[in-house]
Short mmCIF file of C-alpha atoms and ligand atoms in Angstrom, two decimals:
data_model
loop_
_atom_site.label_atom_id
_atom_site.label_comp_id
_atom_site.label_asym_id
_atom_site.label_seq_id
_atom_site.Cartn_x
_atom_site.Cartn_y
_atom_site.Cartn_z
CA MET B 739 35.32 107.52 212.52
CA ASN B 740 35.65 111.24 213.63
CA ASN B 741 38.78 112.68 213.19
CA ILE B 742 39.55 115.77 215.29
CA SER B 743 43.40 115.31 215.80
CA LEU B 744 44.37 116.89 212.35
CA ASP B 745 44.34 120.56 211.96
CA ILE B 746 44.09 120.73 208.24
CA GLU B 747 43.63 124.46 207.98
CA ASN B 748 47.18 124.60 209.38
CA ILE B 749 48.68 121.75 207.34
CA ARG B 750 47.53 123.22 204.37
CA LYS B 751 49.55 126.30 205.11
CA ASP B 752 52.63 124.09 204.85
CA PHE B 753 51.91 123.51 201.12
CA PRO B 754 52.63 126.91 199.29
CA ILE B 755 50.96 125.61 196.03
CA LEU B 756 47.54 125.17 197.65
CA THR B 757 46.94 128.88 198.01
CA GLN B 758 47.22 129.22 194.42
CA GLU B 759 44.14 130.46 192.07
CA VAL B 760 43.48 128.69 188.75
CA TYR B 761 41.37 130.82 186.40
CA GLY B 762 40.62 133.12 189.23
CA LYS B 763 39.00 130.00 191.23
CA PRO B 764 40.85 128.71 194.42
CA LEU B 765 42.80 125.63 193.11
CA ILE B 766 41.15 122.33 194.36
CA TYR B 767 43.83 119.63 193.69
CA LEU B 768 42.34 116.16 193.43
CA ASP B 769 45.03 114.62 191.58
CA ASN B 770 47.07 113.29 194.12
CA ALA B 771 47.42 109.61 192.78
CA ALA B 772 49.27 111.31 189.97
CA THR B 773 51.66 113.38 192.18
CA THR B 774 51.43 115.06 195.54
CA GLN B 775 52.14 118.56 196.38
CA LYS B 776 55.26 119.27 198.42
CA PRO B 777 55.31 120.81 201.78
CA ARG B 778 57.39 123.88 202.35
CA CYS B 779 60.08 121.93 204.53
CA VAL B 780 60.70 119.69 201.36
CA ILE B 781 61.43 122.37 199.09
CA GLN B 782 63.61 124.19 201.50
CA LYS B 783 65.55 120.96 202.02
CA MET B 784 66.47 121.00 198.47
CA GLU B 785 67.49 124.61 198.67
CA GLU B 786 69.51 123.66 201.71
CA ILE B 787 71.49 121.09 200.45
CA TYR B 788 72.45 123.17 197.14
CA SER B 789 73.27 125.87 199.08
CA THR B 790 75.29 124.17 201.87
CA ILE B 791 76.76 120.88 201.10
CA ASN B 792 76.35 119.96 197.63
CA ALA B 793 79.13 117.67 196.54
CA ASN B 794 79.26 114.34 194.97
CA ILE B 795 78.98 111.56 197.46
CA HIS B 796 81.00 108.57 198.55
CA ARG B 797 83.96 109.41 196.17
CA GLY B 798 85.39 112.57 198.10
CA VAL B 799 87.61 113.06 200.98
CA HIS B 800 86.48 116.70 201.29
CA ARG B 801 84.48 117.90 203.90
CA LEU B 802 81.34 118.72 201.77
CA SER B 803 81.55 115.46 200.21
CA GLN B 804 81.49 113.66 203.53
CA LEU B 805 78.47 115.63 204.76
CA SER B 806 76.61 115.24 201.48
CA THR B 807 77.50 111.37 202.00
CA GLU B 808 76.16 111.42 205.31
CA SER B 809 72.93 113.03 204.39
CA HIS B 810 72.51 110.42 201.61
CA GLU B 811 73.13 107.59 203.71
CA GLU B 812 70.81 109.05 206.74
CA ALA B 813 68.05 109.53 204.26
CA ARG B 814 68.55 105.64 203.54
CA LYS B 815 68.17 104.96 207.06
CA THR B 816 65.09 106.80 207.25
CA VAL B 817 63.43 104.97 204.46
CA GLN B 818 64.46 101.72 205.96
CA ASN B 819 62.62 102.83 209.32
CA TYR B 820 59.62 104.15 207.32
CA ILE B 821 59.03 100.55 205.92
CA HIS B 822 60.57 98.83 208.53
CA ALA B 823 63.22 97.04 206.53
CA ALA B 824 65.95 94.96 208.22
CA LYS B 825 68.96 96.90 206.89
CA PRO B 826 69.73 100.07 205.15
CA SER B 827 71.53 98.08 202.48
CA GLU B 828 68.10 96.60 201.43
CA ILE B 829 66.93 99.96 200.48
CA ILE B 830 68.13 100.96 196.73
CA PHE B 831 67.54 104.54 195.45
CA THR B 832 66.12 104.63 191.92
CA ARG B 833 64.42 107.12 189.59
CA GLY B 834 61.08 105.98 190.54
CA ALA B 835 58.66 103.02 191.10
CA THR B 836 58.96 102.24 187.37
CA GLU B 837 62.44 102.18 187.35
CA SER B 838 62.25 99.91 190.65
CA ILE B 839 60.15 97.37 188.81
CA ASN B 840 62.27 97.43 185.57
CA LEU B 841 65.29 96.77 187.86
CA VAL B 842 63.78 93.59 189.39
CA ALA B 843 62.18 92.40 186.18
CA SER B 844 65.48 92.62 184.36
CA SER B 845 67.81 91.25 187.08
CA PHE B 846 65.48 88.51 188.03
CA CYS B 847 64.46 87.24 184.67
CA ARG B 848 68.17 87.34 183.43
CA SER B 849 69.42 85.27 186.15
CA GLN B 850 66.50 83.27 187.18
CA CYS B 851 64.24 82.67 184.39
CA LYS B 852 64.36 80.16 181.12
CA ALA B 853 62.16 80.01 178.26
CA GLY B 854 58.33 78.67 179.38
CA ASP B 855 58.87 79.98 183.09
CA GLU B 856 56.01 81.99 184.14
CA ILE B 857 55.34 85.42 185.84
CA ILE B 858 52.01 86.10 187.28
CA LEU B 859 50.41 89.87 187.40
CA THR B 860 46.87 91.06 187.80
CA ALA B 861 44.63 92.81 185.43
CA MET B 862 44.47 95.98 187.62
CA GLU B 863 48.35 96.70 187.18
CA HIS B 864 49.80 99.96 186.15
CA HIS B 865 51.80 99.73 182.77
CA ALA B 866 54.76 100.12 184.83
CA ASN B 867 54.23 96.78 186.41
CA ILE B 868 53.08 95.17 183.16
CA VAL B 869 55.47 96.50 180.35
CA PRO B 870 58.90 95.70 181.94
CA TRP B 871 57.73 91.99 182.41
CA GLN B 872 56.60 92.07 178.64
CA ILE B 873 60.15 93.13 177.75
CA GLN B 874 61.59 90.06 179.79
CA ARG B 875 59.33 88.00 178.16
CA ASP B 876 60.14 88.74 174.79
CA ILE B 877 63.87 88.29 175.54
CA TYR B 878 63.69 85.14 177.35
CA GLY B 879 60.44 83.33 176.26
CA ILE B 880 58.65 83.78 179.57
CA GLU B 881 54.79 83.73 179.76
CA ILE B 882 52.63 86.01 181.70
CA LYS B 883 49.68 84.81 183.41
CA VAL B 884 47.05 87.42 184.48
CA VAL B 885 44.77 87.49 187.22
CA PRO B 886 41.33 88.60 186.50
CA ILE B 887 39.13 90.94 188.46
CA SER B 888 35.76 90.68 189.42
CA GLU B 889 33.07 93.40 188.88
CA SER B 890 33.51 95.25 192.10
CA GLY B 891 37.25 95.67 190.88
CA GLU B 892 38.90 92.78 193.07
CA ILE B 893 41.05 89.86 192.87
CA ASP B 894 40.27 86.42 194.29
CA LEU B 895 43.08 84.43 195.79
CA LYS B 896 41.88 81.41 194.26
CA ASP B 897 42.31 82.79 190.79
CA ILE B 898 45.92 83.49 191.89
CA GLU B 899 46.44 79.88 193.04
CA GLU B 900 44.90 78.40 189.99
CA ARG B 901 47.34 80.15 187.76
CA ILE B 902 50.51 78.90 190.02
CA SER B 903 52.27 76.00 188.41
CA SER B 904 55.55 74.48 188.89
CA LYS B 905 56.87 76.91 186.01
CA THR B 906 55.48 80.00 188.15
CA LYS B 907 58.90 81.85 189.07
CA PHE B 908 57.35 85.41 190.33
CA ILE B 909 54.42 87.24 191.47
CA SER B 910 54.12 91.05 190.93
CA VAL B 911 51.30 93.08 192.31
CA THR B 912 50.03 96.30 193.04
CA HIS B 913 49.06 96.99 196.61
CA VAL B 914 46.51 99.64 196.00
CA SER B 915 45.07 100.04 192.20
CA ASN B 916 45.88 103.58 190.90
CA VAL B 917 42.23 103.31 189.04
CA LEU B 918 40.01 101.48 191.40
CA GLY B 919 41.27 102.17 194.81
CA THR B 920 41.19 98.69 195.59
CA VAL B 921 43.33 97.64 198.29
CA ASN B 922 44.82 94.00 197.61
CA PRO B 923 45.15 91.62 200.43
CA ILE B 924 49.04 91.27 200.01
CA GLY B 925 49.68 89.79 203.33
CA GLU B 926 47.56 86.79 202.08
CA ILE B 927 49.13 87.00 198.50
CA ILE B 928 52.54 86.78 200.08
CA ARG B 929 51.83 83.82 202.23
CA LEU B 930 50.22 81.90 199.42
CA ALA B 931 53.07 82.65 196.92
CA HIS B 932 55.71 81.65 199.57
CA SER B 933 53.90 78.35 200.15
CA TYR B 934 54.95 77.50 196.93
CA ASN B 935 58.35 79.31 197.13
CA ILE B 936 57.60 82.05 194.96
CA PRO B 937 58.96 85.55 195.47
CA VAL B 938 56.66 88.64 195.36
CA LEU B 939 56.98 92.26 194.40
CA ILE B 940 54.61 94.71 196.12
CA ASP B 941 53.97 98.01 194.07
CA ALA B 942 53.33 100.21 196.88
CA ALA B 943 53.22 103.42 194.54
CA GLN B 944 49.57 103.99 195.71
CA SER B 945 49.76 102.88 199.34
CA ILE B 946 53.09 104.11 200.71
CA GLN B 947 51.44 107.42 201.38
CA HIS B 948 48.34 106.27 202.82
CA ILE B 949 48.96 102.98 204.44
CA PRO B 950 51.61 102.19 207.20
CA LEU B 951 53.79 99.34 205.54
CA ASN B 952 56.02 96.75 207.46
CA THR B 953 58.16 94.82 204.97
CA LYS B 954 59.41 92.59 207.94
CA GLU B 955 55.83 91.74 208.84
CA LEU B 956 54.63 91.46 205.35
CA ASP B 957 57.60 89.28 204.50
CA CYS B 958 57.50 90.52 200.74
CA ASP B 959 60.52 90.11 198.87
CA PHE B 960 60.60 93.17 196.98
CA LEU B 961 58.54 96.54 197.38
CA VAL B 962 58.69 99.75 195.17
CA PHE B 963 57.46 103.16 195.57
CA SER B 964 57.96 106.87 194.11
CA SER B 965 58.94 109.90 196.21
CA HIS B 966 56.77 112.29 194.51
CA LYS B 967 53.68 110.39 195.21
CA MET B 968 54.66 110.73 199.15
CA TYR B 969 55.07 114.47 199.32
CA GLY B 970 58.65 114.21 198.11
CA PRO B 971 60.82 115.19 195.33
CA ASN B 972 60.31 114.02 191.72
CA GLY B 973 62.98 111.67 189.83
CA LEU B 974 63.42 109.59 192.96
CA GLY B 975 62.25 106.27 193.85
CA VAL B 976 63.03 103.31 196.09
CA LEU B 977 63.34 99.56 195.80
CA TYR B 978 63.36 97.52 198.82
CA GLY B 979 64.66 94.17 198.25
CA LYS B 980 65.41 91.47 200.72
CA GLU B 981 69.35 91.02 201.21
CA SER B 982 69.17 87.24 200.42
CA TRP B 983 67.42 88.33 196.83
CA LEU B 984 69.38 91.52 196.23
CA ASP B 985 72.67 89.40 197.02
CA LYS B 986 71.39 86.73 194.35
CA LEU B 987 70.52 89.37 191.65
CA PRO B 988 73.10 90.62 188.77
CA PRO B 989 73.34 94.32 188.46
CA TYR B 990 70.81 96.18 186.58
CA GLN B 991 73.07 99.20 185.13
CA GLY B 992 76.61 99.63 184.92
CA GLY B 993 79.00 102.61 185.60
CA GLY B 994 80.64 104.33 188.46
CA GLU B 995 79.80 103.65 192.00
CA MET B 996 78.42 100.00 191.50
CA ILE B 997 82.03 98.32 190.98
CA ALA B 998 84.68 97.14 193.52
CA ARG B 999 87.19 96.97 190.90
CA VAL B 1000 87.30 97.66 186.91
CA SER B 1001 89.85 96.31 184.37
CA PHE B 1002 89.23 95.72 180.53
CA ASP B 1003 89.32 92.04 181.30
CA LYS B 1004 86.92 91.85 184.35
CA THR B 1005 84.68 93.95 186.68
CA THR B 1006 83.91 92.94 190.07
CA PHE B 1007 80.69 94.58 191.96
CA ASN B 1008 80.29 96.76 194.85
CA GLU B 1009 78.37 95.39 197.90
CA LEU B 1010 74.68 96.27 198.64
CA PRO B 1011 73.12 98.82 198.01
CA PHE B 1012 75.64 100.22 195.78
CA LYS B 1013 75.76 97.24 193.17
CA PHE B 1014 72.50 98.60 192.25
CA GLU B 1015 73.17 102.17 192.23
CA ALA B 1016 75.15 102.93 189.25
CA GLY B 1017 76.26 106.54 188.44
CA THR B 1018 75.87 109.70 190.90
CA PRO B 1019 72.68 109.16 193.11
CA ASP B 1020 70.15 111.89 193.78
CA TYR B 1021 71.54 112.81 197.10
CA VAL B 1022 69.58 116.09 197.00
CA GLY B 1023 66.31 114.21 196.19
CA SER B 1024 67.04 111.46 199.01
CA ALA B 1025 67.50 114.25 201.81
CA ALA B 1026 64.14 115.89 200.59
CA LEU B 1027 62.46 112.47 200.67
CA ALA B 1028 63.78 111.85 204.25
CA GLU B 1029 62.43 115.32 204.95
CA ALA B 1030 58.92 114.32 203.49
CA ILE B 1031 58.98 111.07 205.71
CA ARG B 1032 59.71 113.19 208.91
CA TYR B 1033 56.64 115.34 207.78
CA ILE B 1034 54.31 112.55 207.24
CA GLU B 1035 55.58 111.15 210.36
CA LYS B 1036 55.07 114.32 212.47
CA ILE B 1037 51.34 114.27 211.42
CA GLY B 1038 51.23 110.42 211.96
CA LEU B 1039 50.39 107.95 209.06
CA GLU B 1040 47.70 106.29 211.08
CA ASN B 1041 46.01 109.82 211.69
CA ILE B 1042 46.47 110.36 207.92
CA ARG B 1043 44.70 106.92 207.22
CA GLN B 1044 41.77 107.92 209.33
CA TYR B 1045 41.40 111.29 208.13
CA GLU B 1046 41.62 110.34 204.43
CA THR B 1047 39.11 107.47 205.26
CA VAL B 1048 36.61 110.05 206.53
CA LEU B 1049 37.27 112.16 203.41
CA PHE B 1050 37.00 109.15 200.96
CA ASN B 1051 33.68 107.92 202.51
CA TYR B 1052 32.25 111.46 202.42
CA ALA B 1053 33.24 111.79 198.78
CA LYS B 1054 31.68 108.37 198.00
CA GLU B 1055 28.49 109.33 199.61
CA LYS B 1056 28.27 112.70 197.88
CA LEU B 1057 29.21 111.67 194.41
CA SER B 1058 26.59 108.68 194.58
CA GLN B 1059 23.79 111.37 194.88
CA ILE B 1060 24.83 112.49 191.71
CA GLU B 1061 22.36 111.34 188.69
CA ASN B 1062 23.78 108.85 186.23
CA ILE B 1063 26.99 108.44 188.19
CA ARG B 1064 28.55 105.01 187.68
CA PHE B 1065 31.62 104.06 189.84
CA ILE B 1066 34.32 102.07 188.23
CA GLY B 1067 35.01 99.46 190.89
CA SER B 1068 33.43 99.31 194.36
CA PRO B 1069 35.73 97.05 196.38
CA THR B 1070 34.15 95.65 199.33
CA LEU B 1071 37.15 94.52 201.10
CA GLY B 1072 38.85 98.08 201.48
CA SER B 1073 39.51 101.39 199.01
CA CYS B 1074 42.06 103.71 199.31
CA SER B 1075 41.98 107.69 198.39
CA VAL B 1076 40.91 107.01 194.63
CA ILE B 1077 37.60 107.21 193.15
CA SER B 1078 37.12 106.50 189.55
CA PHE B 1079 33.50 107.51 187.70
CA LEU B 1080 31.62 108.25 184.57
CA VAL B 1081 28.70 110.52 184.43
CA GLY B 1082 25.95 109.50 182.10
CA ASN B 1083 27.39 109.76 178.60
CA ILE B 1084 29.81 112.75 179.16
CA HIS B 1085 32.95 111.88 178.02
CA PRO B 1086 35.53 111.86 180.92
CA TYR B 1087 37.93 114.38 179.05
CA ASP B 1088 35.02 116.85 178.44
CA MET B 1089 33.99 116.47 182.30
CA GLY B 1090 37.71 116.86 183.21
CA MET B 1091 38.15 119.92 180.93
CA LEU B 1092 35.32 122.00 182.35
CA LEU B 1093 36.01 120.95 185.81
CA ASP B 1094 39.45 122.34 185.13
CA LYS B 1095 37.79 125.70 184.45
CA LEU B 1096 36.51 125.74 187.71
CA GLY B 1097 39.85 125.24 189.30
CA ILE B 1098 39.26 121.63 190.07
CA ALA B 1099 42.07 119.32 188.88
CA VAL B 1100 41.03 115.71 188.38
CA ARG B 1101 42.51 113.34 185.96
CA THR B 1102 40.68 111.65 182.94
CA GLY B 1103 41.90 108.87 180.68
CA HIS B 1104 43.19 105.17 180.85
CA HIS B 1105 45.45 106.19 184.13
CA CYS B 1106 48.26 104.04 182.45
CA ALA B 1107 46.13 100.89 182.75
CA GLN B 1108 45.03 100.07 179.31
CA PRO B 1109 44.53 96.59 179.90
CA LEU B 1110 42.23 97.30 182.87
CA MET B 1111 40.05 99.50 180.67
CA ASP B 1112 40.00 96.76 178.08
CA ALA B 1113 38.73 94.29 180.95
CA LEU B 1114 36.13 96.67 182.00
CA GLY B 1115 35.15 97.52 178.37
CA ILE B 1116 35.60 101.26 178.70
CA GLU B 1117 37.97 104.22 177.35
CA GLY B 1118 38.55 105.82 180.60
CA THR B 1119 37.31 107.39 183.65
CA LEU B 1120 37.49 110.51 185.65
CA ARG B 1121 39.45 110.05 188.69
CA ALA B 1122 39.64 112.10 191.88
CA SER B 1123 42.39 111.01 194.38
CA PHE B 1124 42.91 112.32 197.73
CA ALA B 1125 45.46 113.76 200.16
CA PHE B 1126 45.24 114.56 203.65
CA TYR B 1127 45.47 118.22 202.87
CA ASN B 1128 42.15 118.19 200.98
CA THR B 1129 38.98 118.89 202.70
CA LYS B 1130 35.30 118.29 202.69
CA SER B 1131 34.59 121.66 201.27
CA GLU B 1132 36.63 120.90 198.36
CA ILE B 1133 34.63 117.85 197.75
CA ASN B 1134 31.44 119.87 197.74
CA ALA B 1135 32.97 122.03 195.23
CA LEU B 1136 33.78 119.01 193.22
CA ILE B 1137 30.27 117.75 193.71
CA SER B 1138 28.69 121.38 192.39
CA GLY B 1139 31.39 121.35 189.66
CA ILE B 1140 30.12 117.96 188.33
CA GLU B 1141 26.55 119.01 188.57
CA ARG B 1142 27.12 122.50 186.88
CA VAL B 1143 28.88 120.63 184.01
CA THR B 1144 26.07 117.87 183.97
CA ARG B 1145 23.51 120.76 183.37
CA ILE B 1146 25.47 122.06 180.16
CA PHE B 1147 25.35 118.66 178.64
N1 PLP Q 610 52.69 101.78 190.02
C1 PLP Q 610 51.29 102.41 190.29
C2 PLP Q 610 50.09 101.69 190.94
C3 PLP Q 610 51.31 103.85 189.90
O1 PLP Q 610 49.91 104.38 190.16
C4 PLP Q 610 52.17 104.40 189.25
C5 PLP Q 610 52.12 105.85 188.84
O2 PLP Q 610 50.88 106.32 188.79
C6 PLP Q 610 53.44 103.75 188.87
C7 PLP Q 610 53.34 102.29 189.46
C8 PLP Q 610 54.57 104.51 188.36
O3 PLP Q 610 55.05 105.27 189.24
P1 PLP Q 610 56.34 106.25 188.56
O4 PLP Q 610 55.59 106.84 187.23
O5 PLP Q 610 56.32 107.41 189.55
O6 PLP Q 610 57.56 105.62 188.29
#
C-alpha cells in the first residue's frame, strides 16, 4: 500500500508540540496509545469558546447560554455522525472511556443482574474494562468469565461461545488491545452474542482514532471511547448506547440536569441523553472534540488507516531486525498502531528511560493490563504506538536509539 495522499510534513505543522526539543533532541512522540497530541484547531477551539460564548448550558435564557447549548448539542451530532449512531440522544458525554464503562457496568448490573449471573470479558482487557465489573461482581454476587488469548495474542470465538451459558448477561470486549495491538473481530463477537440475546459493549478507546466504526452496521449495544486519544481534549469521553438499552437502564449519577422534577419525596428523571449527564457537562471539551473529529475527517479516516498501516508494517519490519527482540503478541488477523516488545534481558524501564534521553517517548510497564501480563508471564513491555503524524524517519530514530541502548548493556 503506497500512500501518497497524506502530506505528513504539513500535517505535523498543525501540532505545535511536535516542533519541541527534549534534552536538545527533536521530540519523537511514540506514546499515542496513552494520549494523542492536539492540533492547533482543537486548542484554538477551546480558547474560542472561553473567549466568546462561555456560559453554562441548557439552563439559561440568555444569549451566551443559548449559543453554548447549541455548540454542545451540535458537538453531540458530530459524534453521532462520526460513529453512525441512529440518534444524537444515543450519545452520552462522560469523563472518558473509563467512566463510560463504569456507567454501563453500574447501571446494567444494578437493574439486570442477580447473584450467580455471569459477565464475559477477555484476558486482554484494560483495567478500565475489568475493575468496574469486579466492583459490581462484589456487590451483586456476579461471576466474571475470562476468555483466554492465544500465544499470538488473539481470542478465539469458540472460547467465547464455550463460556456462554443461560446465566450470561453481558459481554464486554476491547476492539483493539492497547498492549498487543490485536484487532478483535467485534462484528462476529456481536453476532455470536446476539444469537444468545446477550448485549455487548465495545471498548473502542484504541480504535476510534484509527478504524472507521459504524455502530448501526456493527449493531453493538454500547461503545465507549475517550476524546484525548483521538486528538481531542482531556477529561471528556463518549458512551454510545442503543436507545432501547439507555431507556431501560437507571441513571448512574444524580444531580442537576438529569432530572425532570425533584421533590424530597420523589424525583423523576430527564429524557435521553440528559438522564445520564448529571451536573454541568464539559461543553468546552465537547466543542473541541467536534473540532478534532472535523480535523480527522478532513484528512480522512481511511487515509489515516492506510498511512498508519504502512508505518506499522515499516516499524515491525525494522524492529524485527534488532537482535534478541521479542514481540509481545503478533496477531495474524489484524494489528493496529501498537507494538509491544522486549529486547534481550534489558528491563523495559531501563530501555524507556534511556530512549527518553534521546528524545524518544515510548511507554514501559504493564499498560494497565496486569491480568494480561500475568497470562503472558511477563512484568511489562516496551510499547511504541503510532499516530498519523509519525514518520518513517522517526521509526529509524527509534531503531538507532534501541541499538544504542543495547550496546550500552
Ligand atoms: N480501554 C483501553 C483499551 C485503553 O487503552 C484505555 C486507556 O489507555 C482505556 C480503556 C481507558 O481510557 P481513559 O483512561 O481515557 O478513560
